[in-house]
């Protein structure tokens, strides 16, 4: 029983306790208030301990499985350094992400290079860096590769339980190869002794909540392995592990995933009489999402709209996927009322959190924090309305350090050379 439950009159003044499933312990109100005072708002804050703990959780839950962090979730030197130190491999999907990986000292042999539309610059970077594996998305890509180990990306045609924009394993979307394309790629590989076939890849989508969906994809992939005329040494099952964004959403059952995927692969490989391939997984969101909190300052309150000094330029997810969040005011309690937190941008759809409880006397100057913003926030940020992208600040053992500085007007003007 909490103190406010014991003494209901106190409930009106005590700050709401952060849900420990959504907030890293290291990012207390005191730490976040101090960061806002030092670095301004909005600012992305990231708990290094939490990122490292998630890396360890994946490695412990999946012994013998190669865990590659999908850097698109959050790419910066510091994060890639932590991930490297925790022994993970890395998934990149552009020459730019590869450049950051190299700057972070990531060994090339631990890098997998993805992408459905690799550019000439991407192929150049692949060749000059000599990445460990290239995940090939269409047969024609093979013409641009030399002396590479390759995985072929398959569309398993498994519908993921997620937002349609995040479902990447069904037919009729742009990623991966169907059976005909796969057969064509395998034929071409047969005539390319410089390319080493490592195995097959699939990624059914992102923010997938149910283990059963991953299990269906794993079983389906073993059927593809069994039909493949080349020996499949590696099976990359992709990422997509869901995370809770609000207190109502359950945690993803990683232990259940490990158990059911291991059993399913053993059973299906025995049934199809194929040697069990080495397994790779590629979590992005699950490594960094919970580690991040974004701190904003309230700029105005109008009826039920609470406006803050950021918005869709630092968090595109509500506009893209109707994502939901559970924001809190820092160091503030009080009776709540339901409000809609909106951003500063010139779009009526610039909404950060719809119909959420905040203290009824919320006012300009309050600090508002949005948890679970470590993944696909910094990496999806834009300069809409010529607003500079926020700083990214790391927290370790109570100490803060600037990881990526905020963009200033000078940064925006530097590119505008006309
Ligand atoms: C090929 C591939 N692997 C891994 C991921 C990471 O997904 P998540 O961040 O949902 O784990 C993605 C995300 O788009 C992806 O495209």
Coordinates of C-alpha atoms and ligand atoms in Angstrom, one line a residue:
X1 CA 0.0 0.0 0.0
X2 CA 1.4 3.4 -0.9
X3 CA 1.5 6.4 1.4
X4 CA -1.2 8.2 -0.6
X5 CA -3.5 5.2 -0.3
X6 CA -3.0 5.2 3.5
X7 CA -3.5 9.0 3.8
X8 CA -5.8 10.0 0.9
X9 CA -5.6 13.7 1.7
X10 CA -1.9 13.4 0.9
X11 CA -2.7 12.0 -2.5
X12 CA -3.6 15.4 -3.8
X13 CA -0.1 16.8 -3.2
X14 CA 2.3 13.8 -3.6
X15 CA 3.9 13.6 -7.1
X16 CA 2.6 10.5 -8.9
X17 CA 5.1 7.6 -8.6
X18 CA 6.7 6.7 -11.9
X19 CA 5.8 3.2 -13.0
X20 CA 9.1 1.2 -12.7
X21 CA 8.3 -0.8 -15.8
X22 CA 8.4 2.5 -17.8
X23 CA 11.0 4.5 -16.0
X24 CA 14.6 3.7 -15.4
X25 CA 15.5 4.0 -11.7
X26 CA 18.4 6.3 -12.6
X27 CA 16.2 8.9 -14.2
X28 CA 14.6 10.3 -11.0
X29 CA 12.7 13.6 -11.0
X30 CA 15.7 15.3 -9.4
X31 CA 18.1 14.1 -12.1
X32 CA 15.7 15.1 -14.9
X33 CA 15.0 18.6 -13.4
X34 CA 18.8 19.1 -13.1
X35 CA 19.3 18.1 -16.7
X36 CA 16.5 20.5 -17.9
X37 CA 18.2 23.3 -15.9
X38 CA 21.6 22.5 -17.5
X39 CA 20.8 21.5 -21.1
X40 CA 17.4 23.2 -21.6
X41 CA 14.3 21.6 -23.0
X42 CA 13.3 19.6 -24.9
X43 CA 16.0 17.1 -24.1
X44 CA 16.3 13.4 -24.7
X45 CA 17.7 11.6 -21.6
X46 CA 19.1 8.1 -21.7
X47 CA 20.1 5.8 -18.9
X48 CA 23.3 4.0 -19.9
X49 CA 22.7 1.4 -17.1
X50 CA 19.4 0.6 -18.6
X51 CA 20.7 0.1 -22.2
X52 CA 23.5 -2.1 -20.8
X53 CA 21.0 -4.1 -18.7
X54 CA 18.8 -4.8 -21.7
X55 CA 21.8 -6.0 -23.7
X56 CA 22.7 -8.4 -20.9
X57 CA 19.0 -9.5 -20.6
X58 CA 19.0 -10.5 -24.2
X59 CA 22.3 -12.3 -24.1
X60 CA 21.3 -14.2 -20.9
X61 CA 17.9 -15.2 -22.2
X62 CA 19.3 -16.4 -25.6
X63 CA 22.6 -18.2 -24.9
X64 CA 24.2 -19.4 -28.2
X65 CA 22.2 -16.9 -30.2
X66 CA 23.9 -13.9 -31.8
X67 CA 22.2 -10.7 -30.7
X68 CA 22.7 -7.8 -33.1
X69 CA 21.5 -4.4 -32.0
X70 CA 19.4 -2.7 -34.7
X71 CA 21.0 0.7 -34.7
X72 CA 18.2 2.4 -36.5
X73 CA 16.4 2.5 -33.1
X74 CA 19.0 5.0 -31.8
X75 CA 22.3 5.6 -33.5
X76 CA 25.1 7.6 -31.8
X77 CA 28.7 6.9 -30.9
X78 CA 28.1 6.4 -27.2
X79 CA 25.2 4.0 -27.6
X80 CA 27.1 1.9 -30.1
X81 CA 30.1 1.9 -27.9
X82 CA 28.0 0.5 -24.9
X83 CA 26.5 -2.1 -27.2
X84 CA 29.9 -3.1 -28.5
X85 CA 31.2 -3.4 -25.0
X86 CA 28.3 -5.6 -24.0
X87 CA 29.3 -8.0 -26.8
X88 CA 26.4 -7.5 -29.2
X89 CA 26.7 -7.4 -33.0
X90 CA 25.2 -4.5 -35.0
X91 CA 22.6 -4.1 -37.7
X92 CA 23.1 -1.0 -39.8
X93 CA 21.1 0.0 -42.9
X94 CA 23.0 3.0 -44.5
X95 CA 26.5 4.2 -45.1
X96 CA 25.8 6.9 -42.4
X97 CA 24.9 4.3 -39.7
X98 CA 28.0 2.4 -40.7
X99 CA 30.1 5.5 -40.4
X100 CA 28.9 6.0 -36.8
X101 CA 29.5 2.3 -36.1
X102 CA 33.1 2.7 -37.3
X103 CA 33.5 5.9 -35.2
X104 CA 32.4 3.9 -32.2
X105 CA 35.1 1.3 -32.9
X106 CA 32.6 -1.5 -33.9
X107 CA 34.5 -4.3 -35.5
X108 CA 33.5 -4.7 -39.2
X109 CA 33.0 -8.5 -38.9
X110 CA 30.3 -7.9 -36.2
X111 CA 28.3 -5.7 -38.6
X112 CA 25.3 -6.8 -40.7
X113 CA 24.3 -4.4 -43.5
X114 CA 20.6 -4.1 -44.3
X115 CA 18.3 -2.1 -46.6
X116 CA 15.8 -2.6 -49.3
X117 CA 17.2 0.1 -51.6
X118 CA 20.9 0.2 -51.0
X119 CA 22.5 3.1 -52.8
X120 CA 25.8 3.3 -54.7
X121 CA 27.2 5.0 -51.6
X122 CA 26.0 2.1 -49.4
X123 CA 27.7 -0.4 -51.7
X124 CA 30.9 1.6 -51.7
X125 CA 30.8 1.7 -47.9
X126 CA 30.2 -2.0 -47.7
X127 CA 33.1 -2.7 -50.0
X128 CA 35.6 -0.3 -48.3
X129 CA 34.7 -1.4 -44.8
X130 CA 34.3 -5.1 -45.4
X131 CA 31.2 -5.6 -43.3
X132 CA 30.7 -9.1 -41.8
X133 CA 27.4 -9.9 -43.6
X134 CA 25.2 -8.1 -46.1
X135 CA 21.5 -8.9 -45.9
X136 CA 20.3 -9.0 -49.6
X137 CA 16.8 -7.8 -50.2
X138 CA 16.5 -8.5 -54.0
X139 CA 18.3 -10.6 -56.5
X140 CA 19.7 -7.6 -58.5
X141 CA 21.6 -6.5 -55.4
X142 CA 24.0 -9.3 -55.9
X143 CA 25.4 -7.6 -59.0
X144 CA 26.8 -4.8 -56.7
X145 CA 28.5 -7.0 -54.2
X146 CA 32.0 -8.6 -54.4
X147 CA 33.8 -10.8 -51.9
X148 CA 31.0 -10.7 -49.3
X149 CA 29.2 -13.0 -47.0
X150 CA 25.5 -12.7 -47.6
X151 CA 22.1 -13.5 -46.0
X152 CA 19.1 -13.5 -48.2
X153 CA 16.0 -11.7 -46.8
X154 CA 12.8 -13.7 -47.2
X155 CA 9.2 -12.5 -46.8
X156 CA 7.8 -15.3 -44.6
X157 CA 4.2 -14.0 -45.2
X158 CA 3.4 -14.0 -41.5
X159 CA 1.1 -11.1 -40.3
X160 CA 2.6 -9.5 -37.2
X161 CA 0.3 -8.2 -34.4
X162 CA 1.3 -4.6 -34.9
X163 CA 0.5 -1.4 -36.7
X164 CA 0.2 -2.0 -40.5
X165 CA 3.1 0.5 -41.1
X166 CA 5.3 -1.7 -39.0
X167 CA 4.4 -5.1 -40.5
X168 CA 7.3 -6.1 -42.7
X169 CA 6.8 -9.9 -43.1
X170 CA 3.7 -10.0 -45.2
X171 CA 3.4 -10.2 -49.0
X172 CA 2.5 -6.9 -50.8
X173 CA 5.0 -4.7 -48.9
X174 CA 8.5 -3.7 -50.0
X175 CA 10.8 -5.8 -47.9
X176 CA 12.3 -9.2 -48.6
X177 CA 12.0 -11.8 -51.4
X178 CA 9.1 -14.1 -52.2
X179 CA 9.8 -17.7 -53.3
X180 CA 10.5 -16.8 -57.0
X181 CA 12.9 -14.0 -56.1
X182 CA 14.6 -16.2 -53.6
X183 CA 15.1 -19.0 -56.2
X184 CA 16.5 -16.5 -58.6
X185 CA 18.9 -15.1 -56.0
X186 CA 20.1 -18.7 -55.1
X187 CA 20.7 -19.4 -58.8
X188 CA 22.8 -16.3 -59.2
X189 CA 24.7 -17.1 -56.1
X190 CA 25.7 -20.5 -57.6
X191 CA 27.6 -18.6 -60.3
X192 CA 29.3 -16.2 -57.9
X193 CA 32.2 -18.0 -56.0
X194 CA 33.3 -14.7 -54.5
X195 CA 30.0 -14.4 -52.6
X196 CA 29.6 -16.7 -49.6
X197 CA 26.1 -17.7 -48.8
X198 CA 25.7 -17.5 -45.0
X199 CA 22.0 -18.1 -44.7
X200 CA 18.5 -16.6 -44.6
X201 CA 16.9 -13.6 -42.9
X202 CA 13.4 -12.4 -42.0
X203 CA 12.0 -9.6 -40.0
X204 CA 8.2 -9.7 -39.5
X205 CA 7.8 -6.2 -38.1
X206 CA 8.3 -4.0 -35.1
X207 CA 6.5 -3.6 -31.7
X208 CA 5.3 -7.2 -32.0
X209 CA 3.7 -8.3 -28.7
X210 CA 3.0 -12.0 -29.0
X211 CA 5.6 -14.7 -28.8
X212 CA 3.2 -16.9 -30.9
X213 CA 3.7 -14.6 -33.9
X214 CA 7.5 -15.0 -33.8
X215 CA 7.1 -18.7 -33.4
X216 CA 4.9 -18.9 -36.6
X217 CA 7.6 -17.0 -38.5
X218 CA 10.4 -19.3 -37.1
X219 CA 8.5 -22.5 -38.2
X220 CA 7.8 -21.0 -41.6
X221 CA 11.5 -20.1 -42.0
X222 CA 12.5 -23.7 -41.3
X223 CA 10.3 -24.8 -44.3
X224 CA 12.2 -22.2 -46.4
X225 CA 15.5 -23.6 -45.1
X226 CA 14.5 -27.1 -46.0
X227 CA 13.7 -26.1 -49.5
X228 CA 16.8 -24.1 -50.0
X229 CA 19.3 -25.9 -52.3
X230 CA 22.3 -24.2 -50.5
X231 CA 23.3 -25.2 -46.9
X232 CA 21.8 -22.6 -44.5
X233 CA 24.4 -22.1 -41.7
X234 CA 22.6 -19.0 -40.2
X235 CA 19.0 -18.1 -39.6
X236 CA 18.4 -14.4 -38.7
X237 CA 14.9 -14.0 -37.2
X238 CA 15.1 -10.2 -37.1
X239 CA 13.9 -7.9 -34.3
X240 CA 10.5 -6.5 -33.4
X241 CA 10.3 -7.3 -29.7
X242 CA 7.5 -5.2 -28.3
X243 CA 7.9 -2.9 -25.3
X244 CA 5.1 -1.4 -23.1
X245 CA 4.7 2.4 -23.5
X246 CA 1.8 2.8 -21.0
X247 CA 1.1 1.1 -17.7
X248 CA -1.8 -0.9 -19.3
X249 CA 0.5 -2.7 -21.8
X250 CA 2.2 -5.9 -20.7
X251 CA 5.9 -6.7 -20.9
X252 CA 7.1 -8.8 -23.8
X253 CA 7.8 -12.4 -22.6
X254 CA 11.4 -12.7 -23.6
X255 CA 12.0 -16.0 -21.6
X256 CA 8.9 -17.4 -23.3
X257 CA 10.2 -16.3 -26.6
X258 CA 13.6 -18.0 -26.0
X259 CA 11.9 -21.2 -24.9
X260 CA 9.3 -21.4 -27.6
X261 CA 11.6 -20.4 -30.5
X262 CA 14.3 -22.9 -29.4
X263 CA 11.7 -25.8 -29.2
X264 CA 10.0 -24.8 -32.4
X265 CA 13.4 -24.7 -34.3
X266 CA 14.5 -28.0 -32.9
X267 CA 11.2 -29.7 -33.7
X268 CA 10.9 -28.3 -37.3
X269 CA 14.5 -28.9 -38.1
X270 CA 14.1 -32.6 -37.0
X271 CA 10.9 -32.9 -38.9
X272 CA 12.4 -31.5 -42.1
X273 CA 15.7 -33.3 -41.5
X274 CA 17.9 -30.2 -41.7
X275 CA 20.8 -29.3 -39.6
X276 CA 19.7 -26.6 -37.1
X277 CA 21.2 -23.3 -38.2
X278 CA 22.9 -20.8 -35.9
X279 CA 20.3 -18.2 -34.9
X280 CA 20.7 -14.4 -35.0
X281 CA 18.2 -11.9 -33.6
X282 CA 18.1 -8.1 -34.1
X283 CA 16.4 -6.2 -31.3
X284 CA 16.4 -2.4 -31.6
X285 CA 13.5 -0.9 -29.6
X286 CA 13.8 -3.5 -26.8
X287 CA 17.4 -2.4 -26.1
X288 CA 16.9 1.4 -25.9
X289 CA 13.2 2.3 -25.7
X290 CA 12.8 2.2 -21.9
X291 CA 16.2 3.8 -21.2
X292 CA 14.9 7.1 -22.6
X293 CA 12.8 9.9 -21.2
X294 CA 12.1 13.2 -23.0
X295 CA 11.8 16.3 -20.9
X296 CA 9.7 19.2 -22.2
X297 CA 8.6 22.5 -20.7
X298 CA 4.9 23.4 -20.7
X299 CA 4.5 26.6 -22.8
X300 CA 0.8 27.2 -22.6
X301 CA -2.4 25.7 -21.2
X302 CA -5.7 26.2 -23.2
X303 CA -8.8 24.4 -22.0
X304 CA -7.8 20.7 -22.2
X305 CA -4.7 21.3 -24.4
X306 CA -1.3 21.4 -22.6
X307 CA 1.3 22.6 -25.1
X308 CA 5.0 21.9 -24.8
X309 CA 8.2 23.2 -26.4
X310 CA 8.7 20.2 -28.6
X311 CA 6.4 17.9 -30.6
X312 CA 6.2 16.0 -33.8
X313 CA 9.8 17.1 -34.8
X314 CA 11.3 15.2 -31.8
X315 CA 8.6 12.5 -31.6
X316 CA 7.0 11.4 -34.9
X317 CA 5.5 8.2 -33.5
X318 CA 2.0 9.5 -32.6
X319 CA 1.6 11.0 -36.1
X320 CA 3.0 7.9 -37.8
X321 CA 1.5 5.1 -35.8
X322 CA -1.0 6.7 -33.3
X323 CA 1.5 5.7 -30.6
X324 CA 0.3 6.3 -27.0
X325 CA 2.4 7.6 -24.0
X326 CA 2.0 8.2 -20.3
X327 CA 3.5 11.6 -19.6
X328 CA 4.1 13.0 -16.0
X329 CA 4.8 16.4 -14.6
X330 CA 8.1 16.3 -12.7
X331 CA 8.0 17.0 -9.0
X332 CA 4.3 17.8 -9.1
X333 CA 1.3 16.1 -7.6
X334 CA -2.3 17.1 -7.1
X335 CA -5.7 16.1 -8.3
X336 CA -5.6 15.2 -11.9
X337 CA -7.8 16.1 -14.9
X338 CA -7.7 14.6 -18.4
X339 CA -5.8 16.7 -21.0
X340 CA -4.2 16.3 -24.4
X341 CA -0.5 17.1 -24.6
X342 CA 0.2 18.9 -27.9
X343 CA 3.4 20.1 -29.6
X344 CA 4.5 23.5 -31.0
X345 CA 4.3 22.6 -34.7
X346 CA 1.9 23.9 -37.4
X347 CA -0.2 20.7 -37.7
X348 CA -3.4 19.9 -35.8
X349 CA -2.1 16.3 -35.7
X350 CA 0.9 17.4 -33.6
X351 CA -0.3 15.6 -30.5
X352 CA 2.1 13.9 -28.1
X353 CA -0.4 12.2 -25.8
X354 CA -4.2 12.2 -26.1
X355 CA -6.5 12.1 -23.1
X356 CA -4.0 11.6 -20.3
X357 CA -4.2 12.5 -16.6
X358 CA -2.1 15.4 -15.4
X359 CA -2.4 17.6 -12.3
X360 CA -5.4 19.9 -12.7
X361 CA -3.3 23.0 -12.0
X362 CA -0.7 22.3 -14.7
X363 CA 0.7 25.6 -15.9
X364 CA 3.3 27.1 -18.1
X365 CA 6.8 26.5 -16.8
X366 CA 6.0 23.0 -15.5
X367 CA 8.4 20.2 -16.7
X368 CA 6.7 17.4 -18.5
X369 CA 8.5 14.1 -19.0
X370 CA 7.5 11.4 -21.5
X371 CA 8.9 7.9 -20.8
X372 CA 9.9 5.1 -23.2
X373 CA 11.3 7.5 -25.7
X374 CA 14.7 5.9 -26.3
X375 CA 13.9 4.2 -29.5
X376 CA 12.8 5.8 -32.8
X377 CA 12.6 9.3 -31.3
X378 CA 16.1 10.8 -31.7
X379 CA 16.5 8.7 -34.9
X380 CA 13.2 9.8 -36.4
X381 CA 13.6 13.5 -35.5
X382 CA 13.2 16.3 -38.1
X383 CA 13.7 20.0 -38.4
X384 CA 10.1 20.8 -39.1
X385 CA 9.4 24.5 -38.7
X386 CA 13.2 25.0 -38.6
X387 CA 13.3 23.7 -35.0
X388 CA 16.6 22.3 -34.0
X389 CA 16.8 18.7 -32.9
X390 CA 17.2 18.2 -29.1
X391 CA 20.3 17.2 -27.3
X392 CA 20.8 13.6 -26.1
X393 CA 22.1 13.4 -22.6
X394 CA 23.4 10.2 -21.0
X395 CA 23.1 9.3 -17.3
X396 CA 25.4 6.9 -15.6
X397 CA 25.8 6.4 -11.8
X398 CA 24.0 9.8 -11.3
X399 CA 26.4 11.7 -13.5
X400 CA 25.2 13.3 -16.7
X401 CA 27.1 13.7 -20.0
X402 CA 26.2 15.3 -23.2
X403 CA 26.1 12.6 -25.9
X404 CA 24.7 14.5 -28.9
X405 CA 24.4 18.3 -28.6
X406 CA 21.3 20.2 -29.5
X407 CA 21.1 21.7 -33.0
X408 CA 21.4 25.5 -33.0
X409 CA 20.1 28.0 -35.7
X410 CA 23.7 28.1 -37.0
X411 CA 23.5 24.3 -37.8
X412 CA 20.3 24.9 -39.8
X413 CA 21.8 27.8 -41.7
X414 CA 25.0 26.0 -42.4
X415 CA 23.3 23.6 -44.8
X416 CA 21.2 26.4 -46.4
X417 CA 23.7 27.6 -49.0
X418 CA 21.5 29.0 -51.8
Ligands
LIG1 C1 15.7 -5.8 -40.5 C2 15.4 -5.2 -39.2 N1 15.9 -5.8 -38.1 C3 15.6 -5.3 -36.9 C4 14.8 -4.2 -36.7 C5 14.6 -3.7 -35.3 O1 13.2 -3.7 -35.0 P1 12.8 -3.4 -33.5 O2 13.4 -2.1 -33.2 O3 11.4 -3.3 -33.5 O4 13.4 -4.5 -32.6 C6 14.2 -3.6 -37.8 C7 13.3 -2.4 -37.7 O5 12.8 -1.8 -38.6 C8 14.5 -4.1 -39.1 O6 14.1 -3.5 -40.2

